Coordinates of C-alpha atoms in Angstrom, one line a residue:
K997 CA -36.9 242.4 134.7
G998 CA -38.0 238.9 135.8
W999 CA -35.5 236.5 134.1
G1000 CA -32.8 239.1 134.1
G1001 CA -33.1 239.6 137.9
V1002 CA -33.0 235.8 138.4
R1003 CA -29.8 235.6 136.4
V1004 CA -28.2 238.4 138.4
K1005 CA -29.2 236.8 141.6
L1006 CA -27.7 233.4 140.6
K1007 CA -24.5 235.1 139.5
E1008 CA -24.2 236.7 142.9
I1009 CA -24.7 233.5 144.7
W1010 CA -22.2 231.7 142.5
S1011 CA -19.6 234.3 143.2
M1012 CA -19.9 233.7 147.0
S1013 CA -17.0 231.8 148.4
T1014 CA -19.2 230.2 151.1
F1015 CA -21.5 228.8 148.4
R1016 CA -18.6 227.4 146.4
L1017 CA -17.2 225.9 149.6
L1018 CA -20.6 224.4 150.5
L1019 CA -21.0 223.1 147.0
L1020 CA -17.5 221.6 147.1
V1021 CA -18.2 220.0 150.4
I1022 CA -21.5 218.6 149.2
A1023 CA -19.7 217.4 146.0
V1024 CA -17.0 215.7 148.0
V1025 CA -18.9 214.5 151.1
I1026 CA -21.8 212.8 149.4
P1027 CA -19.7 210.7 147.0
L1028 CA -17.3 210.1 149.9
N1029 CA -20.2 208.8 152.1
I1030 CA -21.4 206.5 149.3
L1031 CA -17.8 205.3 148.7
T1032 CA -17.4 204.8 152.5
L1033 CA -20.6 202.7 152.7
I1034 CA -19.4 200.6 149.7
L1035 CA -16.0 200.2 151.2
S1036 CA -17.3 199.4 154.7
H1037 CA -19.6 196.7 153.2
T1038 CA -16.7 195.3 151.2
A1039 CA -14.5 195.3 154.3
V1040 CA -17.1 193.3 156.2
R1041 CA -17.2 190.8 153.4
E1042 CA -13.4 190.6 153.3
V1043 CA -13.2 190.2 157.0
E1044 CA -15.7 187.4 156.9
R1045 CA -13.8 185.8 154.0
Q1046 CA -10.5 186.0 155.9
I1047 CA -11.9 184.7 159.2
S1048 CA -13.7 181.9 157.3
A1049 CA -10.4 181.0 155.6
E1050 CA -8.5 180.9 158.9
T1051 CA -11.4 179.0 160.6
Q1052 CA -11.5 176.6 157.6
N1053 CA -7.8 175.8 158.1
V1054 CA -8.2 175.2 161.8
L1055 CA -11.2 172.9 161.3
K1056 CA -9.3 171.0 158.6
L1057 CA -6.5 170.5 161.2
Y1058 CA -9.0 169.2 163.7
M1059 CA -10.6 166.9 161.1
N1060 CA -7.2 165.6 160.0
Q1061 CA -6.6 164.6 163.6
V1062 CA -10.0 162.8 163.8
D1063 CA -9.4 161.1 160.4
G1064 CA -5.9 160.1 161.4
A1065 CA -7.2 158.6 164.7
M1066 CA -9.9 156.7 162.7
E1067 CA -7.4 155.4 160.2
R1068 CA -4.9 154.3 162.9
I1069 CA -7.4 152.6 165.2
T1070 CA -9.1 150.9 162.1
A1071 CA -5.8 149.4 161.1
K1072 CA -4.9 148.5 164.7
M1073 CA -8.2 146.7 165.3
H1074 CA -8.0 144.8 162.0
L1075 CA -4.5 143.7 162.9
L1076 CA -5.6 142.6 166.4
A1077 CA -8.5 140.6 164.9
V1078 CA -6.0 138.6 162.9
D1079 CA -2.9 138.5 165.0
D1080 CA -3.8 138.9 168.7
T1081 CA -3.6 135.5 170.4
D1082 CA -6.2 136.1 173.0
L1083 CA -8.8 137.4 170.5
A1084 CA -8.0 134.5 168.1
Y1085 CA -8.3 132.0 170.9
I1086 CA -11.8 133.0 171.8
N1087 CA -12.7 133.3 168.2
N1088 CA -11.6 129.8 167.2
K1089 CA -12.2 127.7 170.4
E1090 CA -15.5 126.1 171.2
L1091 CA -16.9 126.1 174.8
T1092 CA -16.6 122.3 175.5
D1093 CA -16.3 122.3 179.3
S1094 CA -15.8 124.5 182.4
A1095 CA -12.0 124.4 182.0
E1096 CA -12.3 125.8 178.4
Y1097 CA -14.7 128.4 179.7
Y1098 CA -12.1 129.4 182.3
N1099 CA -9.4 129.6 179.6
Q1100 CA -11.5 131.9 177.5
V1101 CA -12.3 134.1 180.5
Q1102 CA -8.5 134.4 181.0
A1103 CA -8.1 135.4 177.4
M1104 CA -10.8 138.1 177.9
V1105 CA -8.7 139.4 180.8
G1106 CA -5.7 139.6 178.5
L1107 CA -7.7 141.5 175.9
H1108 CA -8.6 144.1 178.6
G1109 CA -4.9 144.8 179.0
T1110 CA -4.3 144.9 175.3
F1111 CA -7.2 147.3 174.8
K1112 CA -5.8 149.5 177.6
D1113 CA -2.5 149.9 175.7
V1114 CA -4.4 150.6 172.5
L1115 CA -6.3 153.4 174.1
Q1116 CA -3.1 154.9 175.6
D1117 CA -1.6 155.0 172.1
N1118 CA -4.7 156.7 170.6
S1119 CA -5.8 159.6 172.8
L1120 CA -8.8 160.7 170.6
I1121 CA -10.4 157.2 170.8
T1122 CA -12.9 156.9 173.7
G1123 CA -13.2 153.1 173.6
V1124 CA -12.6 149.8 171.8
Y1125 CA -14.5 146.5 172.0
V1126 CA -14.9 143.0 170.8
V1127 CA -18.2 141.0 171.1
Y1128 CA -18.8 137.3 170.5
P1129 CA -22.6 137.1 170.0
Q1130 CA -22.6 133.3 169.8
K1131 CA -20.9 133.0 173.2
E1132 CA -22.4 136.1 174.7
F1133 CA -18.9 137.3 175.5
Q1134 CA -17.8 140.9 175.2
V1135 CA -14.8 142.9 176.1
I1136 CA -15.4 146.6 176.2
R1137 CA -12.7 149.1 177.3
S1138 CA -13.3 152.8 177.6
A1139 CA -10.9 155.7 178.4
Q1140 CA -13.9 157.1 180.4
S1141 CA -14.7 154.2 182.7
H1142 CA -17.3 156.2 184.6
T1143 CA -19.5 156.4 181.5
I1144 CA -19.1 152.9 180.0
A1145 CA -22.0 151.4 182.0
A1146 CA -24.4 154.0 180.6
Y1147 CA -24.3 152.7 177.1
K1148 CA -22.6 149.2 177.3
E1149 CA -26.0 147.6 177.1
K1150 CA -27.0 149.6 174.0
L1151 CA -23.7 148.8 172.3
T1152 CA -24.0 145.0 172.9
E1153 CA -27.6 145.1 171.8
Y1154 CA -26.5 146.9 168.6
I1155 CA -23.9 144.2 167.9
Y1156 CA -26.4 141.3 168.6
Q1157 CA -28.8 142.9 166.1
A1158 CA -26.1 143.2 163.5
A1159 CA -25.2 139.5 164.1
A1160 CA -28.8 138.4 163.8
G1161 CA -29.3 139.9 160.3
D1162 CA -26.9 140.2 157.5
G1163 CA -25.8 143.7 158.6
Q1164 CA -23.2 143.9 155.9
E1165 CA -24.0 147.5 155.1
E1166 CA -23.2 148.5 158.7
L1167 CA -19.8 146.8 158.9
G1168 CA -16.3 148.1 158.0
V1169 CA -17.3 151.8 158.0
W1170 CA -17.4 154.6 160.5
K1171 CA -20.8 156.1 161.2
V1172 CA -22.5 158.4 163.6
A1173 CA -24.5 156.6 166.3
I1174 CA -26.3 157.7 169.5
F1175 CA -26.3 155.3 172.5
D1176 CA -28.2 156.4 175.7
G1177 CA -28.3 160.0 174.4
R1178 CA -24.6 160.1 173.7
P1179 CA -23.6 160.9 170.1
M1180 CA -20.5 159.1 168.9
L1181 CA -18.5 158.0 165.9
L1182 CA -18.7 154.2 165.8
F1183 CA -16.7 151.7 163.8
T1184 CA -17.8 148.0 163.6
S1185 CA -16.2 145.2 161.7
R1186 CA -16.3 141.4 161.8
Y1187 CA -13.7 138.6 161.6
K1188 CA -15.1 135.1 161.9
N1189 CA -17.3 135.0 165.0
A1190 CA -16.0 138.3 166.5
Y1191 CA -17.5 141.7 166.1
Y1192 CA -14.9 144.4 166.9
G1193 CA -14.5 148.1 166.6
A1194 CA -14.0 151.4 168.4
W1195 CA -15.8 154.6 169.1
M1196 CA -15.2 158.3 169.7
E1197 CA -17.6 160.3 171.9
L1198 CA -18.3 163.7 170.2
E1199 CA -18.6 165.4 173.6
A1200 CA -15.0 164.3 174.4
L1201 CA -13.8 165.6 171.0
A1202 CA -15.5 168.9 171.6
Q1203 CA -13.7 169.2 175.0
T1204 CA -10.4 168.1 173.4
F1205 CA -10.6 170.8 170.7
K1206 CA -11.9 173.3 173.3
F1207 CA -15.1 174.0 171.3
T1208 CA -17.0 174.7 174.5
E1209 CA -14.8 177.8 175.0
S1210 CA -15.7 179.5 171.7
G1211 CA -17.9 182.1 173.4
G1212 CA -20.8 184.0 171.7
A1213 CA -18.9 184.9 168.5
S1214 CA -19.1 181.4 167.2
R1215 CA -20.7 178.0 167.7
N1216 CA -19.3 174.6 166.9
L1217 CA -21.4 171.7 165.7
F1218 CA -21.0 168.1 164.7
V1219 CA -23.1 167.2 161.7
A1220 CA -24.1 163.9 160.2
G1221 CA -25.5 164.5 156.7
E1222 CA -27.9 167.5 157.3
E1223 CA -28.6 166.6 160.9
V1224 CA -26.9 168.3 163.9
V1225 CA -25.9 165.5 166.3
Y1226 CA -24.0 167.6 168.8
D1227 CA -24.1 171.4 169.5
T1228 CA -21.7 173.1 171.9
G1229 CA -24.3 175.9 172.4
D1230 CA -28.0 176.2 172.8
M1231 CA -28.9 177.3 169.3
T1232 CA -32.1 176.3 167.6
K1233 CA -32.2 174.4 164.3
E1234 CA -33.4 177.5 162.5
E1235 CA -30.5 179.5 163.9
T1236 CA -28.0 177.0 162.8
A1237 CA -29.3 177.1 159.2
A1238 CA -29.8 180.9 159.0
G1239 CA -27.3 182.2 156.4
D1240 CA -28.1 185.8 157.1
S1241 CA -27.0 185.7 160.7
Y1242 CA -24.0 183.4 160.6
V1243 CA -21.1 182.5 158.3
R1244 CA -20.9 178.6 158.1
V1245 CA -17.5 177.0 157.8
E1246 CA -17.1 173.2 157.7
A1247 CA -14.6 170.4 157.3
V1248 CA -15.8 167.0 156.1
S1249 CA -14.4 163.7 157.1
R1250 CA -12.8 161.3 154.6
Y1251 CA -14.0 158.2 156.4
A1252 CA -17.6 159.0 157.6
D1253 CA -20.7 161.0 156.7
F1254 CA -19.6 163.5 159.3
A1255 CA -18.5 167.1 159.4
I1256 CA -17.2 169.7 161.9
V1257 CA -19.1 173.0 161.5
E1258 CA -18.3 176.4 163.0
L1259 CA -20.9 179.2 162.8
L1260 CA -19.4 182.6 163.0
S1261 CA -21.8 185.4 164.1
K1262 CA -21.9 188.2 161.6
S1263 CA -23.0 190.6 164.2
A1264 CA -20.0 189.8 166.3
L1265 CA -17.7 190.3 163.3
A1266 CA -19.2 193.7 162.5
D1267 CA -19.2 195.0 166.1
A1268 CA -16.5 197.5 165.5
L1269 CA -17.7 198.7 162.1
P1270 CA -20.7 201.0 163.1
G1271 CA -18.5 203.3 165.1
M1272 CA -16.1 203.6 162.2
L1273 CA -19.0 204.4 159.9
R1274 CA -20.3 207.1 162.2
G1275 CA -16.9 208.7 162.3
L1276 CA -16.7 208.6 158.5
Q1277 CA -20.2 210.2 158.2
A1278 CA -19.2 213.0 160.6
A1279 CA -16.0 213.4 158.6
S1280 CA -18.2 214.1 155.5
F1281 CA -19.6 217.2 157.2
L1282 CA -16.4 218.3 158.8
A1283 CA -14.5 217.7 155.5
L1284 CA -10.8 218.1 155.4
A1285 CA -10.5 219.0 159.1
I1286 CA -11.5 215.4 160.1
L1287 CA -9.4 213.7 157.5
P1288 CA -6.2 213.6 159.6
V1289 CA -8.1 212.1 162.5
L1290 CA -9.7 209.5 160.2
L1291 CA -6.2 208.7 158.8
V1292 CA -4.9 208.1 162.3
L1293 CA -7.9 206.0 163.3
M1294 CA -7.6 204.0 160.0
N1295 CA -3.9 203.5 160.7
R1296 CA -4.7 202.2 164.3
W1297 CA -7.7 200.1 163.4
S1298 CA -6.7 198.7 160.0
I1299 CA -3.2 199.3 158.8
V1300 CA -1.4 198.4 162.0
P1301 CA -3.4 195.1 162.6
I1302 CA -2.9 194.1 159.0
G1303 CA 0.8 195.0 159.3
R1304 CA 1.1 192.8 162.4
L1305 CA -0.7 189.9 160.6
T1306 CA 1.5 190.4 157.5
G1307 CA 4.6 190.5 159.7
A1308 CA 3.6 187.3 161.4
M1309 CA 3.2 185.6 158.0
R1310 CA 6.7 186.8 157.0
E1311 CA 8.1 185.3 160.3
I1312 CA 6.4 182.0 159.7
E1313 CA 7.6 182.0 156.1
A1314 CA 11.1 182.6 157.3
G1315 CA 10.9 179.5 159.5
N1316 CA 10.1 181.0 162.9
M1317 CA 7.3 178.6 163.7
D1318 CA 7.2 179.9 167.4
Y1319 CA 6.2 183.4 166.4
R1320 CA 2.7 184.5 167.7
I1321 CA 0.8 187.7 167.3
E1322 CA 0.3 189.7 170.5
E1323 CA -3.4 189.6 171.4
S1324 CA -5.4 192.4 173.0
S1325 CA -9.0 192.7 174.3
E1326 CA -10.2 195.3 171.8
G1327 CA -12.7 192.8 170.3
S1328 CA -12.2 193.9 166.7
E1329 CA -12.4 191.5 163.8
F1330 CA -8.6 191.7 163.4
E1331 CA -8.2 190.4 166.9
Q1332 CA -10.4 187.5 166.0
I1333 CA -8.1 186.8 163.0
N1334 CA -5.1 187.1 165.3
R1335 CA -6.6 184.6 167.8
N1336 CA -7.5 182.2 165.0
F1337 CA -4.0 182.6 163.5
N1338 CA -2.3 181.8 166.9
R1339 CA -4.6 178.9 167.5
M1340 CA -3.9 177.5 164.0
M1341 CA -0.1 177.8 164.6
N1342 CA -0.4 176.1 168.0
E1343 CA -2.1 173.2 166.3
V1344 CA 0.5 173.1 163.6
S1345 CA 3.3 173.0 166.1
K1346 CA 1.5 170.2 168.1
L1347 CA 1.0 168.2 164.9
K1348 CA 4.7 168.5 164.0
V1349 CA 5.7 167.3 167.4
D1350 CA 3.3 164.3 167.2
V1351 CA 4.5 163.4 163.7
Y1352 CA 8.2 163.6 164.8
E1353 CA 7.6 161.5 167.9
E1354 CA 5.7 158.9 165.8
K1355 CA 8.6 158.9 163.2
L1356 CA 11.1 158.3 166.0
E1357 CA 9.0 155.5 167.5
K1358 CA 8.8 153.8 164.0
Q1359 CA 12.6 154.1 163.6
Q1360 CA 13.2 152.6 167.0
I1361 CA 10.9 149.7 166.3
K1362 CA 12.6 149.2 162.9
M1363 CA 16.0 149.2 164.5
R1364 CA 15.0 146.7 167.2
F1365 CA 13.8 144.4 164.4
L1366 CA 16.8 144.8 162.2
S1367 CA 19.3 144.3 165.0
Q1368 CA 17.8 141.0 166.2
Q1369 CA 17.6 138.9 163.1
I1370 CA 19.2 135.5 163.8
Q1371 CA 19.8 133.0 161.0
P1372 CA 18.1 129.7 162.0
H1373 CA 20.4 127.6 159.8
F1374 CA 23.4 128.8 161.9
I1375 CA 21.8 127.5 165.1
L1376 CA 20.9 124.2 163.5
N1377 CA 24.3 123.7 162.0
A1378 CA 26.0 124.4 165.4
M1379 CA 23.7 121.9 167.1
N1380 CA 24.6 119.3 164.5
I1381 CA 28.3 119.8 165.1
L1382 CA 27.9 119.2 168.8
Y1383 CA 25.9 116.0 168.1
S1384 CA 28.5 114.7 165.7
Y1385 CA 31.4 114.9 168.3
E1386 CA 32.7 111.6 169.7
Q1387 CA 32.9 111.1 173.5
E1388 CA 36.7 111.3 173.2
E1389 CA 36.3 114.9 171.9
Y1390 CA 34.9 116.2 175.2
P1391 CA 37.3 119.2 175.3
L1392 CA 36.1 120.3 171.9
I1393 CA 32.5 119.9 173.0
Q1394 CA 33.2 122.1 176.0
K1395 CA 34.9 124.7 173.9
M1396 CA 32.0 124.7 171.4
I1397 CA 29.4 125.0 174.1
L1398 CA 31.3 127.9 175.7
C1399 CA 31.6 129.7 172.3
L1400 CA 27.9 129.1 171.6
S1401 CA 26.9 130.4 175.0
K1402 CA 28.9 133.6 174.5
Y1403 CA 27.4 133.9 171.0
F1404 CA 23.8 133.5 172.1
R1405 CA 24.3 135.7 175.2
Y1406 CA 25.5 138.5 173.0
I1407 CA 22.6 138.0 170.5
V1408 CA 19.9 137.9 173.2
N1409 CA 21.3 141.0 174.9
A1410 CA 21.7 143.1 171.8
N1411 CA 18.6 145.2 172.5
S1412 CA 20.2 148.6 172.4
E1413 CA 21.0 150.6 169.3
F1414 CA 24.8 150.7 170.1
V1415 CA 27.4 148.6 171.9
E1416 CA 31.0 149.4 172.6
L1417 CA 33.5 148.4 169.9
H1418 CA 35.5 145.9 172.1
E1419 CA 32.2 144.0 172.8
E1420 CA 31.4 143.8 169.1
M1421 CA 35.0 142.7 168.2
D1422 CA 35.1 140.1 171.0
H1423 CA 31.8 138.7 169.5
I1424 CA 33.3 138.5 166.0
R1425 CA 36.4 136.7 167.4
N1426 CA 34.1 134.2 169.2
Y1427 CA 32.0 133.9 165.9
F1428 CA 35.2 133.1 164.0
E1429 CA 36.1 130.4 166.6
I1430 CA 32.7 128.7 166.1
Q1431 CA 33.1 128.8 162.3
Q1432 CA 36.7 127.4 162.5
V1433 CA 35.3 124.4 164.4
R1434 CA 32.7 124.0 161.7
Y1435 CA 35.3 124.4 158.9
P1436 CA 38.6 123.3 160.4
E1437 CA 41.8 124.4 158.7
T1438 CA 40.0 126.2 155.9
F1439 CA 40.5 129.9 156.9
F1440 CA 42.5 132.1 159.1
A1441 CA 40.7 135.1 160.8
M1442 CA 41.9 138.1 162.7
A1443 CA 39.9 140.9 164.4
E1444 CA 42.0 143.8 165.7
Y1445 CA 41.4 147.4 166.9
D1446 CA 43.2 150.2 168.6
E1447 CA 42.8 150.3 172.4
E1448 CA 42.0 154.0 172.4
I1449 CA 38.8 153.4 170.5
A1450 CA 37.7 150.3 172.5
D1451 CA 34.8 152.2 174.1
C1452 CA 33.5 153.7 170.8
L1453 CA 29.9 153.0 170.0
V1454 CA 28.9 150.9 167.0
P1455 CA 25.7 149.1 166.0
P1456 CA 25.5 145.5 167.4
L1457 CA 25.9 142.6 164.9
L1458 CA 27.0 144.9 162.2
I1459 CA 30.3 143.2 161.3
Q1460 CA 28.9 139.7 161.7
N1461 CA 26.7 140.3 158.6
F1462 CA 29.7 140.7 156.4
A1463 CA 31.7 138.0 158.1
E1464 CA 28.9 135.5 157.3
N1465 CA 28.9 136.5 153.7
A1466 CA 32.7 136.2 153.4
I1467 CA 32.6 132.6 154.9
K1468 CA 29.5 131.6 152.9
H1469 CA 30.7 132.8 149.5
S1470 CA 34.5 132.5 149.7
L1471 CA 35.1 129.1 151.3
K1472 CA 35.7 126.3 148.7
I1473 CA 36.8 122.8 149.2
G1474 CA 40.6 122.6 149.3
N1475 CA 41.0 126.4 149.2
R1476 CA 42.2 128.2 152.3
I1477 CA 41.4 132.0 152.7
D1478 CA 42.3 134.7 155.2
I1479 CA 39.8 137.2 156.7
F1480 CA 40.9 140.4 158.4
V1481 CA 38.7 142.8 160.4
I1482 CA 40.5 146.0 161.4
A1483 CA 39.0 149.1 163.3
Q1484 CA 41.0 152.3 163.3
K1485 CA 40.5 156.0 164.3
L1486 CA 40.8 158.5 161.4
G1487 CA 41.3 162.1 162.6
D1488 CA 39.4 163.1 165.7
D1489 CA 35.8 162.2 164.7
V1490 CA 35.8 159.2 162.3
L1491 CA 35.8 155.5 163.1
R1492 CA 36.9 153.3 160.1
I1493 CA 36.1 149.6 160.1
R1494 CA 37.6 147.5 157.3
M1495 CA 37.1 143.8 156.4
L1496 CA 39.2 142.1 153.8
D1497 CA 39.2 138.5 152.6
T1498 CA 41.3 136.5 150.1
G1499 CA 38.4 134.5 148.6
E1500 CA 37.2 134.6 145.0
G1501 CA 35.7 138.1 145.6
I1502 CA 32.3 139.5 145.1
N1503 CA 31.0 139.4 141.6
Q1504 CA 29.8 142.3 139.5
E1505 CA 26.1 141.2 139.6
L1506 CA 26.1 141.4 143.4
L1507 CA 27.8 144.8 143.3
E1508 CA 25.0 146.1 141.1
K1509 CA 22.4 144.7 143.5
V1510 CA 24.1 146.5 146.4
K1511 CA 24.1 149.7 144.4
R1512 CA 20.4 149.4 143.5
F1513 CA 19.4 148.6 147.1
R1514 CA 21.2 151.6 148.4
E1515 CA 19.5 153.9 145.8
T1516 CA 16.0 152.5 146.0
G1517 CA 15.7 150.7 149.4
E1518 CA 13.9 147.8 147.6
Y1519 CA 14.8 144.2 148.6
Q1520 CA 17.1 142.6 146.0
E1521 CA 16.6 138.9 145.4
G1522 CA 19.8 136.9 145.8
L1523 CA 21.7 139.6 147.7
G1524 CA 21.1 138.1 151.1
V1525 CA 19.7 139.6 154.3
G1526 CA 23.1 140.4 155.9
I1527 CA 24.3 143.1 153.5
Q1528 CA 20.8 144.7 153.1
N1529 CA 20.3 144.6 156.9
A1530 CA 23.6 146.4 157.5
V1531 CA 23.1 149.0 154.9
E1532 CA 19.6 149.8 156.1
R1533 CA 20.6 150.0 159.7
L1534 CA 23.5 152.4 158.9
A1535 CA 21.0 154.6 156.9
V1536 CA 18.5 154.7 159.8
L1537 CA 21.1 155.4 162.5
Y1538 CA 23.5 157.8 160.8
G1539 CA 21.9 159.1 157.6
A1540 CA 24.5 161.1 155.6
E1541 CA 27.1 160.9 158.4
T1542 CA 28.2 157.4 157.3
T1543 CA 29.9 156.0 154.2
F1544 CA 29.8 152.4 153.1
E1545 CA 31.9 150.9 150.3
I1546 CA 32.2 147.3 149.0
T1547 CA 34.6 146.5 146.2
R1548 CA 36.3 143.6 144.5
D1549 CA 40.1 143.3 144.9
E1550 CA 42.1 142.2 141.9
P1551 CA 42.9 139.4 141.2
H1552 CA 40.7 138.1 144.0
G1553 CA 39.2 139.0 147.3
T1554 CA 36.6 141.4 148.7
R1555 CA 37.1 144.7 150.5
I1556 CA 34.5 146.4 152.7
E1557 CA 35.0 149.8 154.4
I1558 CA 32.6 151.5 156.8
R1559 CA 33.1 155.0 158.2
L1560 CA 31.1 156.1 161.2
P1561 CA 31.0 159.2 163.4
L1562 CA 33.3 158.5 166.4
H1563 CA 31.4 158.6 169.7
H1564 CA 32.8 157.3 173.0
A1565 CA 30.5 155.7 175.5
E1566 CA 29.8 157.7 178.6
P1567 CA 31.7 156.4 181.6
A1568 CA 29.5 154.3 184.0
S1569 CA 28.6 156.1 187.2
E1570 CA 29.6 154.8 190.6
W1571 CA 26.0 153.8 191.3
E1572 CA 25.8 151.8 188.0
E1573 CA 28.9 149.9 188.9

C-alpha cells in the first residue's frame, strides 16, 4: 500500500490544472528572471559603452581644439621670433646708451600691441610672452589681465633658470606647469637671446568647455602622466582611480604629455535600471498578465529613445546638421546619450563654422597678395625713360609722368577683390600708352568694351598680366604688331574678355606649362608670374564658374579668352556720393 499510495497521490497532483499552471509559471518565471538579470547586466554594459563612445568623441573634439590652438600659436610665435621687427630689434641690438635703451623700450611697447592681436586671433590661448634674460627685459601679455601679476614673477624666474643652465630638454615642447598654484600648459622656445612662448590656463579651458557644469553624473580632469593637475570637482585621488565606481574616458594630446579625462558615475548611469528590474521580477510572478505592461514600459523606456537616437543619426547622415534630439528631465541613461549627442553636434557645427571662416580669411589674404604684385623692372625702366629725355622733350616728360601717376594710383588703390570694367580698361589703355613711349612705333593697341557692361565687376590687374606677356614675348626689332583687348556681354549672365596679338604666338612648350599649372597648381619655371597669377586668382574667386583659354593662332599670334559671371556693381548711395 505504501509505494502504490504514493504513486496514486502523485498522479492526482499532476492531474491538477493549478499544479500544472504553477509548474508552468515556475518553469517560465525562473528562467525569465535569470534571463532578465543577464539582459539587464548586458544593458548596463552597453549603455556604459555607448555613453563612453559618445563622451570619447566629445573629448576628442575638445582635444583637437586644444591641439589646434597649440599648433597655431607655436607656428605663430616661431614666425614672430624670426620676422617681427620689434622682437628682432631687441634681440640683436646691444644696450649702448640711454637713447638705445629708450628705443628698445619703444620696441617692447610695440610687442605689447602685436601680442594683443595674437591673443585675439587665438581664443584658447591665455597669454604669450618673450623674455630677454641678458637684458632683464620681458613682455608678457595675458587675455586675463587681472591674473597676470599672480604668476608673472614665477614665469620670469622659470625663464631665467632655463637661461642659466642648458635647459634644452625644456625648450620647443609643450608641458604642464604650475605657477602660483595655477596649472597651465606652457610652451617655451628660444631664438638667439630671446626666450618666447605661450600658455593656456587649465581653469580657463575648463570654463570654455563648460566642464564645471557637468553635475554629479560625471567629473572632468586634466591629467599629466598619471598625476591629476586640475579637477573640476572635489574627488579624492582614490575616487578618480576607482574602476568599480566610474567609467574612465580620456583623450590624449598629440603635442604634450597631457590628457582630458571624464569620469562617468556608474551609479548615475544605472539609476533607472533597479525600478525596471523590480517590475520584471514582479512580472515573473504575475506571468502573462504583466507582459503587456512590460511591453509598453519597454517600448517607452527603450524602444522609443533608441528610435529617437536612430532617427537623429539618419537625419545627420542625410545632411541635416542642425537636427537635435528633444531632451527631457527623466534622467535615464538614454537622456544622457541624447545630451551628449546634442553637445557633440553643437561642437561639430561650431568647428565647421571656425574652419570655414579660417578658409575664407586665408583666401582673402591670398587674393590681396596676388592682386598687388608689381614688377620692379617695369618701374625701373619707366624711371630710366624719364631720365633719358632731353629738356626739349618736356611735353613728353609731362605725358609720361601723368601716365605713370595714373598707373601707380591704380596699382596702389587696387586693394579690393573687384573693380568696375571701365576702370580696368582705362588702366590698360594707360598702360599701353606707357609702353608705346618705351617702344615707339613698334605696336598698335586698342582696348574696347560695350558701354552697357562698363559697371561690371572684374578682378583688378587681370588683363595687364596678359598684356605684359604679349609685349614682352612678341615685340621684335623691326617687327610691328597689333594688340586688341575686347570685352563683350554674352547672353544675360556671361562677360567675355578677349585679347589677341599678331606677334609670333605662344609656343607649344608654354602651352603645356599652362596646362600643367592649371591641373596641379604647382609653379612652372619659365612660364612667368603673370599668367600663373591670373589663373590662380580666377580659380580662387570664381572656381568652376569661369573658363580660361589660351591658344596659338595660325600662322602667328596668340589668342586669350576669359569668361566670367556677369555681375554689375551696386549703384553708389547718395551718402557715399
